[in-house]
Amino acid sequence: MTLEQLIAQARTALDTAIATRRQEQDALVALRSEDNLTEDAVREQVARRDAADAEVTHRQEALAELEREQAREEEVAALQARTVSAATRAPAYDQVARVGAEERTYRPDTDRRGARFEADVAAAFLGDYEARSRIERHMAEERTERGDQLRAVGTGAFAGLVVPQYLTDMYAPAAQANRPFADAMRHHDLPAKGMQVNISRVTTGASVDNQATENTEVANQDMDDTNLAIPVQTAAGQQTISRQAVERGAGVESVVLDDLFRRYNTNLDNKVLNQATTGLSAVANTITYTSATPTATELYPKVIEGLSNVEAAMLDMASGDNLAVMNSRRWYWLQNALSDKHPMLSQPGVIGQFIGANYATAYGRGVRGVLPNGTPVIVDNNVATNLGAGTNEDEIYLVDRQECHLWEDPDAPMYIRAEQAKASSLGVLLVVYGYFAYTHQRYAHAQKISGTGLVTPAFTGA
């Protein structure tokens, strides 16, 4: 996992802790307004609020430490870029990365359509060292100013490529479901070699029992394991654009690349959810919810049943870091529900009078909220909505986040820019590709809720 990914996870954890602390404070205010207020109840709620406050501080310090580490890495990289031997003269002005008051390498006032940027990209691939130097300087500027927004895009020629922000600010890309669930999975760096990831699973454990009598044999069971072979998959897409569009268009190449990268992410996320045999939908144990008039209060016990099954499958290997994954239409349907019923047990981060909490985060920005028992929700529109006999059902998935594994190349997705192959037709071929592997089956724990109770929702307030 890269430092940027760790920082993104730390920010999500801090957001969750802040929301929990806010919920506990709201609960304390609500408690103090009740007529049958007791000192013990207030003391207990204050303790919960203080514990949530301590968690915020802990998450804040962890994020600050990672950000300090990132700043130091960038500082060292900048020092390395400026360091030359004593025998070498000082670098020219346009060979040093400068951010802030200094002018950017590519600017809208001097390269409004991005022609210079695209020409440098092409020249760098053909071995032009000056063009490559400008691209690398531009990347240093982007990492400094937008490091928390960038996903690594590796190439064979240089460490990465990010289109200048001003070239992509105004165009309207095709909307994609992108990769909310894939970003929430447990990430690993894909091994450098091989087309298979192997995991040993103990399927028969040892045995322990009371000794029958003194000097008699104690319990014995030979342990056995089974290899879990996880294939490394290749995702790729291509687009041929005319040289006229590249050389005389307004940022055409950057728009095409952006669309390819986002479709790559959407494909990966769709596969980890819906791929035959290995996707989450295929491997999850089914809990059927049948109803002609479905309501949120009917559905919720099925969620609790699923979470119970997750823990029963994991036992002492359960991390407690559970997730509910659902389509956005199901998330908004749950928010539309109104009820006068309250849970019998209080839950962390949820006020008893309400059926969960909405964190009001945007799509694809991490946890969207929590269910009544405090389970975080990931909203992902790669969750299919054409399931069931009527082809109008969706599913809700319940998993232990730490047992949803995703291996990715740290530089993925990568791309190839080929001119020679399409030279006779004045075309430029762009190919985006990457390798990944995933599994939800290290432990057979995943659950899914499906059935007629999850048809296209009607927003009736029930």
Tab-separated table of C-alpha atoms in Angstrom:
chain	number	residue	atom	x	y	z
A	1	MET	CA	0.000	0.000	0.000
A	2	THR	CA	1.326	3.446	-0.900
A	3	LEU	CA	1.706	6.343	1.511
A	4	GLU	CA	-1.047	8.196	-0.349
A	5	GLN	CA	-3.441	5.255	0.170
A	6	LEU	CA	-2.561	5.121	3.881
A	7	ILE	CA	-3.292	8.848	4.185
A	8	ALA	CA	-6.627	8.411	2.395
A	9	GLN	CA	-7.568	5.593	4.789
A	10	ALA	CA	-6.489	7.710	7.763
A	11	ARG	CA	-8.675	10.580	6.570
A	12	THR	CA	-11.666	8.234	6.231
A	13	ALA	CA	-11.041	6.879	9.742
A	14	LEU	CA	-10.828	10.432	11.109
A	15	ASP	CA	-14.072	11.410	9.365
A	16	THR	CA	-15.780	8.371	10.879
A	17	ALA	CA	-14.414	9.185	14.351
A	18	ILE	CA	-15.556	12.815	14.070
A	19	ALA	CA	-19.037	11.729	13.004
A	20	THR	CA	-19.200	9.277	15.916
A	21	ARG	CA	-18.117	11.954	18.358
A	22	ARG	CA	-20.751	14.308	16.944
A	23	GLN	CA	-23.402	11.621	17.376
A	24	GLU	CA	-22.379	11.020	20.993
A	25	GLN	CA	-22.505	14.762	21.726
A	26	ASP	CA	-25.965	15.008	20.105
A	27	ALA	CA	-27.094	12.055	22.206
A	28	LEU	CA	-25.818	13.805	25.350
A	29	VAL	CA	-27.730	16.978	24.484
A	30	ALA	CA	-30.879	14.953	23.787
A	31	LEU	CA	-30.478	13.046	27.068
A	32	ARG	CA	-30.153	16.239	29.107
A	33	SER	CA	-33.452	17.470	27.694
A	34	GLU	CA	-35.410	14.417	28.854
A	35	ASP	CA	-37.795	14.714	31.805
A	36	ASN	CA	-36.701	11.467	33.489
A	37	LEU	CA	-33.026	12.420	33.443
A	38	THR	CA	-30.765	10.527	35.855
A	39	GLU	CA	-27.230	11.377	36.913
A	40	ASP	CA	-25.981	7.873	36.079
A	41	ALA	CA	-27.351	8.067	32.537
A	42	VAL	CA	-25.670	11.432	31.974
A	43	ARG	CA	-22.384	10.141	33.412
A	44	GLU	CA	-22.447	7.103	31.111
A	45	GLN	CA	-23.197	9.240	28.055
A	46	VAL	CA	-20.449	11.702	28.963
A	47	ALA	CA	-18.039	8.751	29.176
A	48	ARG	CA	-19.091	7.584	25.728
A	49	ARG	CA	-18.676	11.097	24.358
A	50	ASP	CA	-15.225	11.399	25.942
A	51	ALA	CA	-14.198	8.006	24.532
A	52	ALA	CA	-15.297	9.147	21.074
A	53	ASP	CA	-13.376	12.383	21.617
A	54	ALA	CA	-10.239	10.407	22.495
A	55	GLU	CA	-10.672	8.367	19.326
A	56	VAL	CA	-10.823	11.589	17.285
A	57	THR	CA	-7.572	12.737	18.886
A	58	HIS	CA	-5.948	9.365	18.169
A	59	ARG	CA	-7.045	9.398	14.519
A	60	GLN	CA	-6.001	13.032	14.168
A	61	GLU	CA	-2.511	12.284	15.478
A	62	ALA	CA	-2.178	9.240	13.188
A	63	LEU	CA	-3.149	11.322	10.145
A	64	ALA	CA	-0.797	14.136	11.157
A	65	GLU	CA	2.090	11.668	11.473
A	66	LEU	CA	1.427	10.274	7.986
A	67	GLU	CA	1.160	13.765	6.526
A	68	ARG	CA	4.448	14.744	8.163
A	69	GLU	CA	6.037	11.642	6.655
A	70	GLN	CA	4.630	12.512	3.234
A	71	ALA	CA	5.900	16.107	3.518
A	72	ARG	CA	9.344	14.806	4.417
A	73	GLU	CA	9.339	12.394	1.469
A	74	GLU	CA	8.435	15.240	-0.876
A	75	GLU	CA	11.112	17.416	0.696
A	76	VAL	CA	13.729	14.699	0.202
A	77	ALA	CA	12.578	14.154	-3.394
A	78	ALA	CA	12.883	17.884	-4.071
A	79	LEU	CA	16.353	17.941	-2.503
A	80	GLN	CA	17.393	14.972	-4.611
A	81	ALA	CA	16.147	16.695	-7.754
A	82	ARG	CA	18.229	19.771	-6.951
A	83	THR	CA	21.359	17.923	-5.855
A	84	VAL	CA	24.238	17.902	-8.357
A	85	SER	CA	27.922	17.084	-8.088
A	86	ALA	CA	30.477	19.848	-7.473
A	87	ALA	CA	31.760	19.467	-10.989
A	88	THR	CA	28.364	20.160	-12.496
A	89	ARG	CA	27.148	23.691	-12.988
A	90	ALA	CA	23.872	24.837	-11.396
A	91	PRO	CA	20.780	23.698	-13.326
A	92	ALA	CA	19.088	26.097	-15.681
A	93	TYR	CA	16.087	28.025	-14.430
A	94	ASP	CA	13.595	25.905	-16.395
A	95	GLN	CA	15.089	22.646	-15.051
A	96	VAL	CA	14.091	23.176	-11.418
A	97	ALA	CA	10.627	22.342	-9.997
A	98	ARG	CA	9.134	25.445	-8.415
A	99	VAL	CA	5.696	25.552	-6.820
A	100	GLY	CA	3.886	28.437	-5.171
A	101	ALA	CA	4.993	31.866	-6.275
A	102	GLU	CA	6.958	30.398	-9.210
A	103	GLU	CA	5.222	29.827	-12.552
A	104	ARG	CA	3.910	26.362	-13.369
A	105	THR	CA	5.451	24.327	-16.176
A	106	TYR	CA	2.114	24.207	-18.046
A	107	ARG	CA	-0.243	27.156	-17.611
A	108	PRO	CA	-3.555	28.167	-19.184
A	109	ASP	CA	-2.179	31.552	-20.279
A	110	THR	CA	0.638	29.990	-22.317
A	111	ASP	CA	-0.789	26.540	-23.171
A	112	ARG	CA	-4.554	27.032	-23.047
A	113	ARG	CA	-5.475	23.936	-25.057
A	114	GLY	CA	-2.764	21.694	-23.632
A	115	ALA	CA	-0.961	21.321	-26.955
A	116	ARG	CA	2.460	21.833	-25.364
A	117	PHE	CA	1.707	19.308	-22.637
A	118	GLU	CA	0.524	16.673	-25.141
A	119	ALA	CA	3.484	17.334	-27.432
A	120	ASP	CA	5.830	16.787	-24.473
A	121	VAL	CA	4.062	13.520	-23.602
A	122	ALA	CA	4.585	12.282	-27.173
A	123	ALA	CA	8.170	13.497	-27.339
A	124	ALA	CA	9.039	11.956	-23.952
A	125	PHE	CA	7.930	8.545	-25.191
A	126	LEU	CA	10.141	8.983	-28.235
A	127	GLY	CA	13.187	9.729	-26.070
A	128	ASP	CA	13.266	13.534	-25.930
A	129	TYR	CA	15.072	14.156	-22.625
A	130	GLU	CA	14.098	17.830	-22.383
A	131	ALA	CA	10.408	16.962	-22.808
A	132	ARG	CA	10.777	14.216	-20.231
A	133	SER	CA	12.379	16.709	-17.831
A	134	ARG	CA	9.428	19.089	-18.216
A	135	ILE	CA	6.945	16.258	-17.613
A	136	GLU	CA	8.825	15.186	-14.475
A	137	ARG	CA	8.913	18.774	-13.205
A	138	HIS	CA	5.169	19.072	-13.845
A	139	MET	CA	4.606	15.840	-11.866
A	140	ALA	CA	6.592	17.213	-8.911
A	141	GLU	CA	4.372	20.296	-8.970
A	142	GLU	CA	1.198	18.194	-9.090
A	143	ARG	CA	2.293	15.962	-6.199
A	144	THR	CA	3.042	19.036	-4.101
A	145	GLU	CA	-0.232	20.828	-4.821
A	146	ARG	CA	-2.664	17.926	-5.320
A	147	GLY	CA	-0.933	14.943	-3.708
A	148	ASP	CA	-4.027	13.916	-1.719
A	149	GLN	CA	-6.142	13.826	-4.878
A	150	LEU	CA	-3.865	11.810	-7.159
A	151	ARG	CA	-3.933	8.107	-7.971
A	152	ALA	CA	-0.604	6.817	-9.266
A	153	VAL	CA	-0.516	6.334	-13.033
A	154	GLY	CA	2.670	4.565	-14.001
A	155	THR	CA	4.390	4.464	-17.380
A	156	GLY	CA	7.492	2.783	-18.675
A	157	ALA	CA	9.216	6.105	-19.305
A	158	PHE	CA	8.681	8.093	-16.114
A	159	ALA	CA	7.179	7.755	-12.646
A	160	GLY	CA	3.687	8.959	-13.514
A	161	LEU	CA	1.520	11.230	-15.602
A	162	VAL	CA	-1.214	13.576	-14.432
A	163	VAL	CA	-3.049	15.853	-16.824
A	164	PRO	CA	-2.782	19.547	-15.764
A	165	GLN	CA	-5.819	20.439	-13.687
A	166	TYR	CA	-6.904	23.399	-15.812
A	167	LEU	CA	-7.300	21.112	-18.857
A	168	THR	CA	-9.818	18.873	-17.076
A	169	ASP	CA	-11.750	21.320	-14.901
A	170	MET	CA	-14.530	22.201	-17.345
A	171	TYR	CA	-15.205	19.237	-19.614
A	172	ALA	CA	-18.056	16.881	-18.701
A	173	PRO	CA	-16.764	13.282	-18.583
A	174	ALA	CA	-19.076	10.276	-18.918
A	175	ALA	CA	-20.331	9.399	-15.436
A	176	GLN	CA	-18.968	6.148	-14.026
A	177	ALA	CA	-19.723	4.038	-10.952
A	178	ASN	CA	-15.937	4.036	-10.287
A	179	ARG	CA	-14.596	1.920	-7.356
A	180	PRO	CA	-16.135	2.679	-3.914
A	181	PHE	CA	-16.012	-0.941	-2.666
A	182	ALA	CA	-12.587	-1.681	-4.167
A	183	ASP	CA	-11.199	1.348	-2.314
A	184	ALA	CA	-12.673	0.030	0.946
A	185	MET	CA	-11.140	-3.451	0.568
A	186	ARG	CA	-7.933	-4.535	2.287
A	187	HIS	CA	-5.151	-3.589	-0.127
A	188	HIS	CA	-1.883	-5.387	-0.863
A	189	ASP	CA	0.860	-4.733	-3.396
A	190	LEU	CA	0.684	-7.272	-6.201
A	191	PRO	CA	3.818	-9.476	-6.338
A	192	ALA	CA	6.217	-8.404	-9.068
A	193	LYS	CA	6.148	-11.786	-10.827
A	194	GLY	CA	3.655	-14.564	-11.507
A	195	MET	CA	0.048	-14.817	-12.621
A	196	GLN	CA	-1.281	-16.405	-9.425
A	197	VAL	CA	-1.415	-15.518	-5.745
A	198	ASN	CA	-1.379	-18.530	-3.397
A	199	ILE	CA	-2.699	-18.588	0.165
A	200	SER	CA	-2.516	-21.589	2.485
A	201	ARG	CA	-5.738	-22.163	4.469
A	202	VAL	CA	-5.853	-24.538	7.441
A	203	THR	CA	-8.930	-26.673	6.781
A	204	THR	CA	-8.371	-29.292	9.498
A	205	GLY	CA	-7.113	-28.052	12.841
A	206	ALA	CA	-5.489	-29.794	15.756
A	207	SER	CA	-7.529	-31.389	18.551
A	208	VAL	CA	-7.574	-30.693	22.288
A	209	ASP	CA	-9.700	-32.594	24.841
A	210	ASN	CA	-9.539	-33.682	28.466
A	211	GLN	CA	-7.322	-36.686	29.147
A	212	ALA	CA	-9.524	-39.705	29.934
A	213	THR	CA	-7.270	-41.084	32.666
A	214	GLU	CA	-3.694	-40.717	33.728
A	215	ASN	CA	-1.049	-42.188	31.386
A	216	THR	CA	-3.490	-42.525	28.469
A	217	GLU	CA	-3.112	-40.974	25.064
A	218	VAL	CA	-4.234	-37.360	24.799
A	219	ALA	CA	-6.278	-36.013	21.909
A	220	ASN	CA	-4.525	-35.925	18.560
A	221	GLN	CA	-5.598	-34.682	15.133
A	222	ASP	CA	-3.270	-34.140	12.194
A	223	MET	CA	-3.580	-30.639	10.811
A	224	ASP	CA	-4.159	-30.171	7.099
A	225	ASP	CA	-4.261	-27.174	4.782
A	226	THR	CA	-5.648	-26.380	1.349
A	227	ASN	CA	-4.111	-24.003	-1.175
A	228	LEU	CA	-6.293	-21.072	-2.233
A	229	ALA	CA	-5.118	-20.149	-5.731
A	230	ILE	CA	-6.103	-16.613	-6.751
A	231	PRO	CA	-5.594	-15.731	-10.432
A	232	VAL	CA	-3.948	-12.472	-11.440
A	233	GLN	CA	-6.262	-10.813	-13.949
A	234	THR	CA	-5.498	-8.284	-16.659
A	235	ALA	CA	-7.913	-5.421	-17.275
A	236	ALA	CA	-7.344	-3.332	-20.386
A	237	GLY	CA	-9.026	-0.972	-22.816
A	238	GLN	CA	-7.981	0.946	-25.898
A	239	GLN	CA	-8.930	3.946	-27.978
A	240	THR	CA	-7.574	5.156	-31.322
A	241	ILE	CA	-7.752	8.895	-31.910
A	242	SER	CA	-6.736	10.780	-35.010
A	243	ARG	CA	-3.528	12.764	-35.113
A	244	GLN	CA	-5.613	15.761	-36.126
A	245	ALA	CA	-7.561	15.467	-32.852
A	246	VAL	CA	-4.328	15.155	-30.854
A	247	GLU	CA	-2.460	18.001	-32.531
A	248	ARG	CA	-5.290	20.420	-33.262
A	249	GLY	CA	-7.922	19.512	-30.682
A	250	ALA	CA	-8.379	21.048	-27.255
A	251	GLY	CA	-7.000	18.550	-24.728
A	252	VAL	CA	-8.497	15.588	-26.596
A	253	GLU	CA	-5.831	13.072	-25.566
A	254	SER	CA	-6.094	13.955	-21.890
A	255	VAL	CA	-9.897	13.611	-21.992
A	256	VAL	CA	-9.641	10.169	-23.613
A	257	LEU	CA	-7.048	8.998	-21.093
A	258	ASP	CA	-9.134	10.233	-18.171
A	259	ASP	CA	-12.145	8.300	-19.469
A	260	LEU	CA	-10.072	5.134	-19.942
A	261	PHE	CA	-8.641	5.353	-16.421
A	262	ARG	CA	-12.083	5.822	-14.865
A	263	ARG	CA	-13.539	2.939	-16.869
A	264	TYR	CA	-10.604	0.799	-15.740
A	265	ASN	CA	-11.514	1.560	-12.111
A	266	THR	CA	-15.195	0.837	-12.730
A	267	ASN	CA	-14.390	-2.496	-14.382
A	268	LEU	CA	-12.176	-3.575	-11.468
A	269	ASP	CA	-14.825	-2.685	-8.900
A	270	ASN	CA	-17.521	-4.411	-10.943
A	271	LYS	CA	-15.443	-7.596	-11.109
A	272	VAL	CA	-14.780	-7.811	-7.353
A	273	LEU	CA	-18.545	-7.504	-6.828
A	274	ASN	CA	-20.130	-9.373	-9.734
A	275	GLN	CA	-17.596	-11.659	-11.439
A	276	ALA	CA	-18.855	-15.198	-11.911
A	277	THR	CA	-17.539	-17.763	-9.383
A	278	THR	CA	-15.247	-15.399	-7.435
A	279	GLY	CA	-17.110	-12.073	-7.145
A	280	LEU	CA	-18.738	-11.083	-3.861
A	281	SER	CA	-22.235	-11.836	-5.141
A	282	ALA	CA	-21.144	-15.309	-6.270
A	283	VAL	CA	-19.398	-16.373	-3.039
A	284	ALA	CA	-21.655	-14.788	-0.416
A	285	ASN	CA	-24.115	-16.923	1.550
A	286	THR	CA	-27.699	-15.935	0.772
A	287	ILE	CA	-30.248	-14.560	3.247
A	288	THR	CA	-33.609	-14.297	1.513
A	289	TYR	CA	-35.893	-11.356	2.181
A	290	THR	CA	-39.312	-11.979	0.647
A	291	SER	CA	-41.972	-9.295	0.829
A	292	ALA	CA	-44.687	-7.873	-1.417
A	293	THR	CA	-44.646	-4.609	0.548
A	294	PRO	CA	-41.056	-4.219	1.781
A	295	THR	CA	-40.171	-1.773	4.542
A	296	ALA	CA	-36.931	-0.724	6.168
A	297	THR	CA	-38.077	-2.093	9.527
A	298	GLU	CA	-38.664	-5.494	7.883
A	299	LEU	CA	-35.277	-5.432	6.177
A	300	TYR	CA	-33.186	-4.454	9.185
A	301	PRO	CA	-33.468	-7.805	11.052
A	302	LYS	CA	-32.066	-9.477	7.922
A	303	VAL	CA	-29.046	-7.172	8.151
A	304	ILE	CA	-28.499	-8.189	11.767
A	305	GLU	CA	-28.865	-11.858	10.781
A	306	GLY	CA	-26.198	-11.378	8.120
A	307	LEU	CA	-23.784	-9.709	10.519
A	308	SER	CA	-24.403	-12.507	13.010
A	309	ASN	CA	-23.504	-15.035	10.316
A	310	VAL	CA	-20.307	-13.112	9.484
A	311	GLU	CA	-19.169	-13.336	13.089
A	312	ALA	CA	-20.205	-16.999	13.382
A	313	ALA	CA	-18.040	-17.832	10.357
A	314	MET	CA	-15.037	-15.820	11.540
A	315	LEU	CA	-15.132	-16.592	15.294
A	316	ASP	CA	-11.868	-15.434	16.900
A	317	MET	CA	-10.523	-14.306	13.516
A	318	ALA	CA	-13.233	-11.639	13.215
A	319	SER	CA	-11.788	-8.131	13.093
A	320	GLY	CA	-15.079	-6.426	13.946
A	321	ASP	CA	-14.411	-4.087	11.016
A	322	ASN	CA	-17.648	-4.967	9.253
A	323	LEU	CA	-19.138	-3.270	6.198
A	324	ALA	CA	-22.524	-3.133	4.520
A	325	VAL	CA	-22.323	-2.584	0.751
A	326	MET	CA	-25.395	-1.495	-1.209
A	327	ASN	CA	-26.600	0.391	-4.252
A	328	SER	CA	-27.373	4.078	-3.819
A	329	ARG	CA	-31.080	3.477	-4.456
A	330	ARG	CA	-31.184	1.162	-1.419
A	331	TRP	CA	-29.278	3.655	0.741
A	332	TYR	CA	-31.721	6.459	-0.045
A	333	TRP	CA	-34.684	4.116	0.458
A	334	LEU	CA	-33.405	3.365	3.966
A	335	GLN	CA	-33.108	7.091	4.614
A	336	ASN	CA	-36.703	7.657	3.548
A	337	ALA	CA	-38.025	5.339	6.289
A	338	LEU	CA	-39.831	6.809	9.318
A	339	SER	CA	-40.619	4.861	12.480
A	340	ASP	CA	-41.714	5.374	16.085
A	341	LYS	CA	-39.856	2.242	17.236
A	342	HIS	CA	-36.548	2.515	19.106
A	343	PRO	CA	-33.901	-0.202	19.558
A	344	MET	CA	-33.664	-1.847	22.970
A	345	LEU	CA	-29.853	-1.575	23.067
A	346	SER	CA	-27.899	1.616	22.476
A	347	GLN	CA	-25.204	1.469	19.804
A	348	PRO	CA	-21.928	3.385	19.394
A	349	GLY	CA	-22.261	6.411	17.152
A	350	VAL	CA	-26.061	6.173	16.760
A	351	ILE	CA	-28.721	8.070	18.689
A	352	GLY	CA	-31.410	5.669	19.906
A	353	GLN	CA	-34.314	7.659	18.429
A	354	PHE	CA	-32.983	7.293	14.879
A	355	ILE	CA	-32.463	4.387	12.476
A	356	GLY	CA	-28.819	4.988	11.673
A	357	ALA	CA	-26.861	8.045	10.624
A	358	ASN	CA	-26.052	9.698	7.295
A	359	TYR	CA	-22.578	11.279	7.128
A	360	ALA	CA	-23.562	13.287	4.027
A	361	THR	CA	-20.352	12.403	2.183
A	362	ALA	CA	-20.323	12.440	-1.610
A	363	TYR	CA	-20.497	9.275	-3.720
A	364	GLY	CA	-17.198	7.392	-3.802
A	365	ARG	CA	-15.678	9.343	-0.899
A	366	GLY	CA	-15.678	6.517	1.638
A	367	VAL	CA	-18.229	5.614	4.325
A	368	ARG	CA	-21.618	7.215	3.628
A	369	GLY	CA	-23.101	6.601	7.067
A	370	VAL	CA	-23.920	3.894	9.621
A	371	LEU	CA	-26.798	1.483	10.172
A	372	PRO	CA	-28.680	1.399	13.506
A	373	ASN	CA	-26.110	-0.973	15.020
A	374	GLY	CA	-23.192	1.224	13.912
A	375	THR	CA	-22.133	-0.801	10.841
A	376	PRO	CA	-20.528	1.515	8.231
A	377	VAL	CA	-22.170	1.638	4.791
A	378	ILE	CA	-20.359	1.749	1.440
A	379	VAL	CA	-22.607	2.888	-1.399
A	380	ASP	CA	-21.566	1.443	-4.756
A	381	ASN	CA	-23.587	1.602	-7.961
A	382	ASN	CA	-21.725	-1.358	-9.402
A	383	VAL	CA	-24.098	-3.369	-7.191
A	384	ALA	CA	-26.458	-4.806	-9.808
A	385	THR	CA	-30.129	-3.743	-9.927
A	386	ASN	CA	-31.331	-6.281	-12.517
A	387	LEU	CA	-31.352	-9.428	-10.362
A	388	GLY	CA	-34.159	-11.816	-9.455
A	389	ALA	CA	-37.039	-13.223	-11.468
A	390	GLY	CA	-38.313	-9.743	-12.271
A	391	THR	CA	-34.818	-8.447	-13.119
A	392	ASN	CA	-35.447	-5.505	-10.786
A	393	GLU	CA	-33.801	-6.576	-7.520
A	394	ASP	CA	-30.531	-5.477	-5.942
A	395	GLU	CA	-28.513	-7.087	-3.128
A	396	ILE	CA	-26.986	-5.937	0.160
A	397	TYR	CA	-23.596	-7.398	1.102
A	398	LEU	CA	-22.270	-7.811	4.642
A	399	VAL	CA	-18.574	-8.525	5.051
A	400	ASP	CA	-15.587	-8.296	7.335
A	401	ARG	CA	-13.561	-5.588	5.560
A	402	GLN	CA	-10.253	-7.182	6.572
A	403	GLU	CA	-11.215	-10.393	4.738
A	404	CYS	CA	-11.916	-8.704	1.401
A	405	HIS	CA	-8.437	-8.743	-0.159
A	406	LEU	CA	-7.342	-6.816	-3.249
A	407	TRP	CA	-3.869	-6.998	-4.788
A	408	GLU	CA	-2.917	-4.219	-7.206
A	409	ASP	CA	0.239	-3.045	-8.885
A	410	PRO	CA	1.175	0.206	-7.077
A	411	ASP	CA	1.530	1.918	-10.487
A	412	ALA	CA	-1.732	0.649	-11.993
A	413	PRO	CA	-3.367	1.529	-14.239
A	414	MET	CA	-0.591	1.951	-16.781
A	415	TYR	CA	-0.860	3.018	-20.393
A	416	ILE	CA	0.803	2.586	-23.758
A	417	ARG	CA	0.873	5.324	-26.376
A	418	ALA	CA	1.641	3.883	-29.803
A	419	GLU	CA	1.981	5.960	-32.964
A	420	GLN	CA	3.715	3.585	-35.369
A	421	ALA	CA	0.960	0.975	-35.351
A	422	LYS	CA	-1.578	3.466	-36.722
A	423	ALA	CA	0.829	5.678	-38.691
A	424	SER	CA	-0.648	4.797	-42.091
A	425	SER	CA	-4.022	6.185	-41.030
A	426	LEU	CA	-2.622	9.088	-38.964
A	427	GLY	CA	-3.943	7.543	-35.759
A	428	VAL	CA	-2.615	7.394	-32.223
A	429	LEU	CA	-3.416	4.248	-30.221
A	430	LEU	CA	-3.898	4.606	-26.455
A	431	VAL	CA	-4.058	1.402	-24.374
A	432	VAL	CA	-4.735	1.403	-20.627
A	433	TYR	CA	-4.065	-1.785	-18.657
A	434	GLY	CA	-3.341	-3.147	-15.215
A	435	TYR	CA	-3.003	-6.378	-13.217
A	436	PHE	CA	-5.018	-7.225	-10.136
A	437	ALA	CA	-6.111	-10.163	-7.990
A	438	TYR	CA	-8.745	-10.419	-5.282
A	439	THR	CA	-10.511	-12.824	-2.976
A	440	HIS	CA	-13.296	-12.802	-0.402
A	441	GLN	CA	-12.745	-16.492	0.348
A	442	ARG	CA	-9.816	-16.726	2.733
A	443	TYR	CA	-12.653	-17.371	5.172
A	444	ALA	CA	-16.110	-18.202	3.812
A	445	HIS	CA	-17.803	-15.411	5.708
A	446	ALA	CA	-19.525	-13.017	3.274
A	447	GLN	CA	-23.327	-12.691	3.401
A	448	LYS	CA	-25.821	-11.181	0.983
A	449	ILE	CA	-29.478	-10.242	1.381
A	450	SER	CA	-31.549	-10.826	-1.735
A	451	GLY	CA	-35.131	-11.506	-2.711
A	452	THR	CA	-38.385	-9.804	-3.658
A	453	GLY	CA	-38.085	-7.427	-0.720
A	454	LEU	CA	-35.275	-5.688	-2.633
A	455	VAL	CA	-37.123	-4.794	-5.816
A	456	THR	CA	-37.008	-1.243	-7.179
A	457	PRO	CA	-37.756	0.824	-4.064
A	458	ALA	CA	-40.851	2.926	-3.622
A	459	PHE	CA	-40.193	6.034	-1.533
A	460	THR	CA	-43.232	5.924	0.724
A	461	GLY	CA	-41.676	6.767	4.094
A	462	ALA	CA	-41.981	3.152	5.305
